[in-house]
Tab-separated table of C-alpha atoms in Angstrom:
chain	number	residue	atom	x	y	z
A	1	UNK	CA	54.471	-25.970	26.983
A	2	UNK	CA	52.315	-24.262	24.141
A	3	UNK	CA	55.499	-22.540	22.095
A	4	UNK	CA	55.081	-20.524	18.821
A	5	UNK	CA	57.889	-19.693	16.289
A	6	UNK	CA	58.378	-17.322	13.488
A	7	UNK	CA	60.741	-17.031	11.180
A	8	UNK	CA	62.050	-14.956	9.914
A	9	UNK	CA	62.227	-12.176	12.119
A	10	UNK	CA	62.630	-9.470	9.448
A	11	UNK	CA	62.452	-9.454	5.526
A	12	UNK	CA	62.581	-6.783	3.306
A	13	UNK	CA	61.033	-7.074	-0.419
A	14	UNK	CA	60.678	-5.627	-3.122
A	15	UNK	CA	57.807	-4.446	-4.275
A	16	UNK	CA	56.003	-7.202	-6.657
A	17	UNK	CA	58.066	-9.579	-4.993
A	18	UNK	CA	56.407	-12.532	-3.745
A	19	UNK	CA	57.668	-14.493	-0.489
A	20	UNK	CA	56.111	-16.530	2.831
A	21	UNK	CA	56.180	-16.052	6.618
A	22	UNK	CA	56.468	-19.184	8.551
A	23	UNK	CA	55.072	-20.142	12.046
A	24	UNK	CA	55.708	-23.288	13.424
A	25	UNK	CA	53.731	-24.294	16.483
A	26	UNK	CA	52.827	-27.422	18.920
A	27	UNK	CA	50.682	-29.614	18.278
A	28	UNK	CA	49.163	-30.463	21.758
A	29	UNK	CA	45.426	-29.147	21.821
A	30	UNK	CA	45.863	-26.922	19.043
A	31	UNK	CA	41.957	-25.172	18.538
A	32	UNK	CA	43.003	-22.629	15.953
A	33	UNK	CA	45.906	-20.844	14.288
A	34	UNK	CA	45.405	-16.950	14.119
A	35	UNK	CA	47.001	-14.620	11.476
A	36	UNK	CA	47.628	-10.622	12.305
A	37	UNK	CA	49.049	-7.955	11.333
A	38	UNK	CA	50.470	-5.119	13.571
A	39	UNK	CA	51.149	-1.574	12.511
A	40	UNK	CA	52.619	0.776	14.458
A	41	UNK	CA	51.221	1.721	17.732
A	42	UNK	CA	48.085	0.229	16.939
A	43	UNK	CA	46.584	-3.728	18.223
A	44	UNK	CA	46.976	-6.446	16.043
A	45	UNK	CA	44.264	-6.677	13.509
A	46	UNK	CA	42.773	-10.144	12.330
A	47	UNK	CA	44.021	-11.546	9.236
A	48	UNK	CA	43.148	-15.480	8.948
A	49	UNK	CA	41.900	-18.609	11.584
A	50	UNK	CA	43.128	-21.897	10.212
A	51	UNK	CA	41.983	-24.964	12.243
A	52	UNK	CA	42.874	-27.757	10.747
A	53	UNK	CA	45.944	-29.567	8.692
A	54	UNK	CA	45.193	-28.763	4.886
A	55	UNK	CA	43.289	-25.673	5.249
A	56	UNK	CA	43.721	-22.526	3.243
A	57	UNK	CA	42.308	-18.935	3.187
A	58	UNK	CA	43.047	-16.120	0.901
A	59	UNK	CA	42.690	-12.528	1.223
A	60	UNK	CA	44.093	-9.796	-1.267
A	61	UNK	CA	47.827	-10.450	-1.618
A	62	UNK	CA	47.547	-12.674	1.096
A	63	UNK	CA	47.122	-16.532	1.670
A	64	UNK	CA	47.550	-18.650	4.728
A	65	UNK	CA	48.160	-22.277	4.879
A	66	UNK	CA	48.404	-24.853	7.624
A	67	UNK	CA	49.943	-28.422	7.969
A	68	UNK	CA	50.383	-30.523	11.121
A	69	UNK	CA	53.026	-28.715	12.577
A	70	UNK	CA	53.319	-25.301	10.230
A	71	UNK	CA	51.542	-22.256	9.180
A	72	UNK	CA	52.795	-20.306	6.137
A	73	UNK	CA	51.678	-16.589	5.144
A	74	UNK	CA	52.361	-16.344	1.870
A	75	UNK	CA	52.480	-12.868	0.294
A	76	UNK	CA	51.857	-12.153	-3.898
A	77	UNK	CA	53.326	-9.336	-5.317
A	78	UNK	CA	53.780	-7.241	-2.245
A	79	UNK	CA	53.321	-3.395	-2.413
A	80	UNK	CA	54.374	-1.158	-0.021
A	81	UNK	CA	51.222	-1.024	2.672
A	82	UNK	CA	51.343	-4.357	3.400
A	83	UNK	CA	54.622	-3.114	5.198
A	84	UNK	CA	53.902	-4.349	8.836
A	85	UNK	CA	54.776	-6.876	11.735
A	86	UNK	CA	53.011	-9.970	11.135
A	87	UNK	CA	51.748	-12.200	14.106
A	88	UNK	CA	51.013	-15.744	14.371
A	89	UNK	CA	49.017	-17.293	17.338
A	90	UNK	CA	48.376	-20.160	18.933
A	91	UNK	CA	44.597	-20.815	20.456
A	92	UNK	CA	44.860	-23.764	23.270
A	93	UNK	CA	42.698	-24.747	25.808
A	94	UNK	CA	41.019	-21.802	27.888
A	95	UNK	CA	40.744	-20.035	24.553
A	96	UNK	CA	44.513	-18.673	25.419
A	97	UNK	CA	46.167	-17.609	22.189
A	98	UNK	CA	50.005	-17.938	22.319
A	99	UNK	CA	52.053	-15.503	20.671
A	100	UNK	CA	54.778	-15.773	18.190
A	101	UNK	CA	57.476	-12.860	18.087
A	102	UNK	CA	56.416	-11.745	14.893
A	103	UNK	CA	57.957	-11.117	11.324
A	104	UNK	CA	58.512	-7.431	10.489
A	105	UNK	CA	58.037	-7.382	7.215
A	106	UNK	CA	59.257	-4.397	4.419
A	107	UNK	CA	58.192	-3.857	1.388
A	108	UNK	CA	60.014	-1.454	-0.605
A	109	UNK	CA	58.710	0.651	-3.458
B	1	UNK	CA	33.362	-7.959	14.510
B	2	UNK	CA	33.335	-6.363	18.034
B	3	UNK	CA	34.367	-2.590	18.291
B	4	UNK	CA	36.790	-2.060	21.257
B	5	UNK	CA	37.670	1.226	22.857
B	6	UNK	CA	40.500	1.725	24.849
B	7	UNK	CA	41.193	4.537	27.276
B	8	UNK	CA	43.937	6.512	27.586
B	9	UNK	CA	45.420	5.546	24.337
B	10	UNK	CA	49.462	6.190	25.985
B	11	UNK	CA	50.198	8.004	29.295
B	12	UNK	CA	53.804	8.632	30.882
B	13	UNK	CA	53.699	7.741	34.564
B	14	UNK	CA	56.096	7.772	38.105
B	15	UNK	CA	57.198	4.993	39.527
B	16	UNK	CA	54.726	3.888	42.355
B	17	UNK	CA	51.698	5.160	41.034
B	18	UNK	CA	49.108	2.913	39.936
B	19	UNK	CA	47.370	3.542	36.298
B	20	UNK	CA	44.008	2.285	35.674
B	21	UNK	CA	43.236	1.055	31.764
B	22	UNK	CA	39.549	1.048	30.477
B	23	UNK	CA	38.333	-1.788	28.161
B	24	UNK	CA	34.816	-0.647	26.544
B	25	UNK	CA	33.168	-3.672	24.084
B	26	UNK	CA	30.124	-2.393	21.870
B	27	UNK	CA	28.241	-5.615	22.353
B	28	UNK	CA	28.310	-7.868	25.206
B	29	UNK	CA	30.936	-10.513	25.806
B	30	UNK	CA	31.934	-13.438	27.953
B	31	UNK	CA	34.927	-13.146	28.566
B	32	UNK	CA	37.394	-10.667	27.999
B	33	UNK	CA	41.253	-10.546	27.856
B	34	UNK	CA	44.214	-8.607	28.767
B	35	UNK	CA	47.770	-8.787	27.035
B	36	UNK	CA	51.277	-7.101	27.474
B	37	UNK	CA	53.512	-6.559	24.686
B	38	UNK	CA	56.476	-4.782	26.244
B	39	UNK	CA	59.161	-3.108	23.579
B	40	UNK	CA	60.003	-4.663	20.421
B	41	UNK	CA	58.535	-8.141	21.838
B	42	UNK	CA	55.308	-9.914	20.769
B	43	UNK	CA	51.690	-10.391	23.241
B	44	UNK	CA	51.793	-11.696	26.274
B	45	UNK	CA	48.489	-13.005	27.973
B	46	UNK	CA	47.838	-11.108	31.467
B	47	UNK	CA	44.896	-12.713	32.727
B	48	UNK	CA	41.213	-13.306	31.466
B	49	UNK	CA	38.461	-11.819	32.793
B	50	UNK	CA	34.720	-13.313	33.338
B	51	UNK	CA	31.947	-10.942	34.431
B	52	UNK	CA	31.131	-11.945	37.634
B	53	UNK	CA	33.813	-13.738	38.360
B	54	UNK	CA	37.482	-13.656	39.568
B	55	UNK	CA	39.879	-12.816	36.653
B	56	UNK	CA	41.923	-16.114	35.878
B	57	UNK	CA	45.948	-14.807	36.060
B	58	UNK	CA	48.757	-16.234	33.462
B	59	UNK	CA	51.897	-17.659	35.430
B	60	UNK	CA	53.993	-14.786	35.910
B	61	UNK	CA	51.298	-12.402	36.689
B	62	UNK	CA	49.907	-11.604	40.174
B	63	UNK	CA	46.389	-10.148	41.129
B	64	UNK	CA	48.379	-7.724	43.550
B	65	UNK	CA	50.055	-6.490	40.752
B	66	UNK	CA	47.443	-6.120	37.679
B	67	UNK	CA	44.036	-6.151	39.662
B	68	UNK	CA	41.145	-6.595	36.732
B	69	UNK	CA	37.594	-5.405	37.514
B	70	UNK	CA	34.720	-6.874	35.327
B	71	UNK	CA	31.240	-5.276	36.302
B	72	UNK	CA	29.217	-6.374	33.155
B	73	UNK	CA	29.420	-7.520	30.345
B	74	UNK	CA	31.115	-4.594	27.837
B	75	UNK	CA	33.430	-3.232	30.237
B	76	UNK	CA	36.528	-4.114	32.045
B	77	UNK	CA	39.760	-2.257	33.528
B	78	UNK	CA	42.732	-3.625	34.744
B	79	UNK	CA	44.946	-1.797	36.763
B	80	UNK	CA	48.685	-1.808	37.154
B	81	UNK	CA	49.650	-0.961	40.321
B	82	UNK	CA	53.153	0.247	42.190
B	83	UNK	CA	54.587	0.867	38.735
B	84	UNK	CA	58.537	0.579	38.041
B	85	UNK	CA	59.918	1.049	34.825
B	86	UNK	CA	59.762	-2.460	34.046
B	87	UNK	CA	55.565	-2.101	33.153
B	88	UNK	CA	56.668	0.419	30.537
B	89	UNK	CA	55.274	-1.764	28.039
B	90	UNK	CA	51.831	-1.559	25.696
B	91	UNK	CA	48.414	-3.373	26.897
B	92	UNK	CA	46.237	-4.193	24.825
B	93	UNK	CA	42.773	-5.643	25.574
B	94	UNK	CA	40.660	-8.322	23.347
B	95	UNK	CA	37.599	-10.159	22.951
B	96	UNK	CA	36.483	-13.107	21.040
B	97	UNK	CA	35.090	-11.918	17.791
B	98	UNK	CA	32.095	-14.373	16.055
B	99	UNK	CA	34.163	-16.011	13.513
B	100	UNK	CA	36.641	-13.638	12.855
B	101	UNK	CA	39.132	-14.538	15.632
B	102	UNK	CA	39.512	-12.350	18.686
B	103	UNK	CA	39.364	-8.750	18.376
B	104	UNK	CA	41.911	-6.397	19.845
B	105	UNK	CA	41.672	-2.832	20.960
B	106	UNK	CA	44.186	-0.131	19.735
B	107	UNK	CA	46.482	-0.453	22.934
B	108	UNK	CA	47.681	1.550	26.108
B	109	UNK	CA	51.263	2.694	25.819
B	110	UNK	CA	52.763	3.141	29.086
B	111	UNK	CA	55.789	4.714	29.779
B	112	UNK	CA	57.026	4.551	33.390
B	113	UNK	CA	60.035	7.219	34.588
């Protein structure tokens, strides 16, 4: 059974402090590993699509990373809008992404 | 990336009604999805939903219950039917984007008394 974990579940920072989100995932069929980000009462919005082990993509403050069996977020000198829940998925077969519970993530001025 | 509008953004229902949820895509798409988040938890996949086709349900999720309607290719609403206050959850409908993942609209917040 596809099964996606985050850790951890909440962190709070300081701001400028830098720090990474993990998602750990299975590795039968994998197609894609999404990154989100979730705000308050809105949908997730697209952050990064890693497919395979070695990959990296950067955005901002943010970079993802993906082995065989991991994903890491990792997050450079925070500020406080990047304050958020972050969401890992996992894309199998039938283009079916499977969720992770998320990391609520803090960033404190 | 795919714009996705979502109708009504949050509505506050009784228990045994039936709400229906509008999906609208500004470009055309093959196939279309419907999650569940319900409180504090992460997305859950309803069912996906081909135009011209029978929706394709998750385990755990019955047409009788969430009936999906797909007449063409931008538009799709799923209904959730003989509510109890267990559906008091947010859905949230998605598309595949072209490259940039799948796309997800701003969400339906249903509260069910």
């Amino acid at each position: 059974e596809d099964q996606v974990t985050q850790s951890p579940e909440a962190l709070r920072l300081q701001e400028g402090e830098s720090s990474s989100l993990n998602c750990s995932y299975t590795v039968s069929g994998l197609r894609g590993l999404f990154w989100y980000r979730q705000d308050p009462g809105k949908g997730p919005e697209f952050l990064f699509t890693l497919y395979s082990a070695g990959e990296e993509k950067e955005k901002e403050r943010l970079k993802a990373t993906l082995t065989k069996k991991e994903s890491f977020l990792h997050i450079t000198a925070p500020k406080p809008e990047d304050s958020a829940t972050y969401l890992c998925a996992e894309e199998t077969s039938g283009s079916r992404l499977t969720f992770g519970e998320g990391t609520q993530l803090t960033v404190n001025p | 990336s795919a714009v996705i509008s979502q109708k009504p953004s949050r509505d506050i229902c009784q228990r045994g009604t039936s709400l229906t949820i509008q999906c609208q895509v500004d470009s055309q798409v093959t196939m279309m999805f419907w999650y569940r988040q319900q409180p504090g938890q992460s997305l859950t996949l309803i069912a996906t939903a081909n135009q011209g086709s029978e929706a394709t349900y998750e385990s755990g999720f019955v047409i009788d219950k969430f009936p999906i309607s797909r007449p063409n290719l931008t538009f799709s609403t799923l209904t959730v039917s003989n509510m109890s206050p267990e559906d008091s959850s947010i859905y949230l409908c998605s598309v595949a984007g072209q490259g940039r993942g799948y796309t997800f609209g701003s969400g339906t917040r249903l509260t069910v008394v």
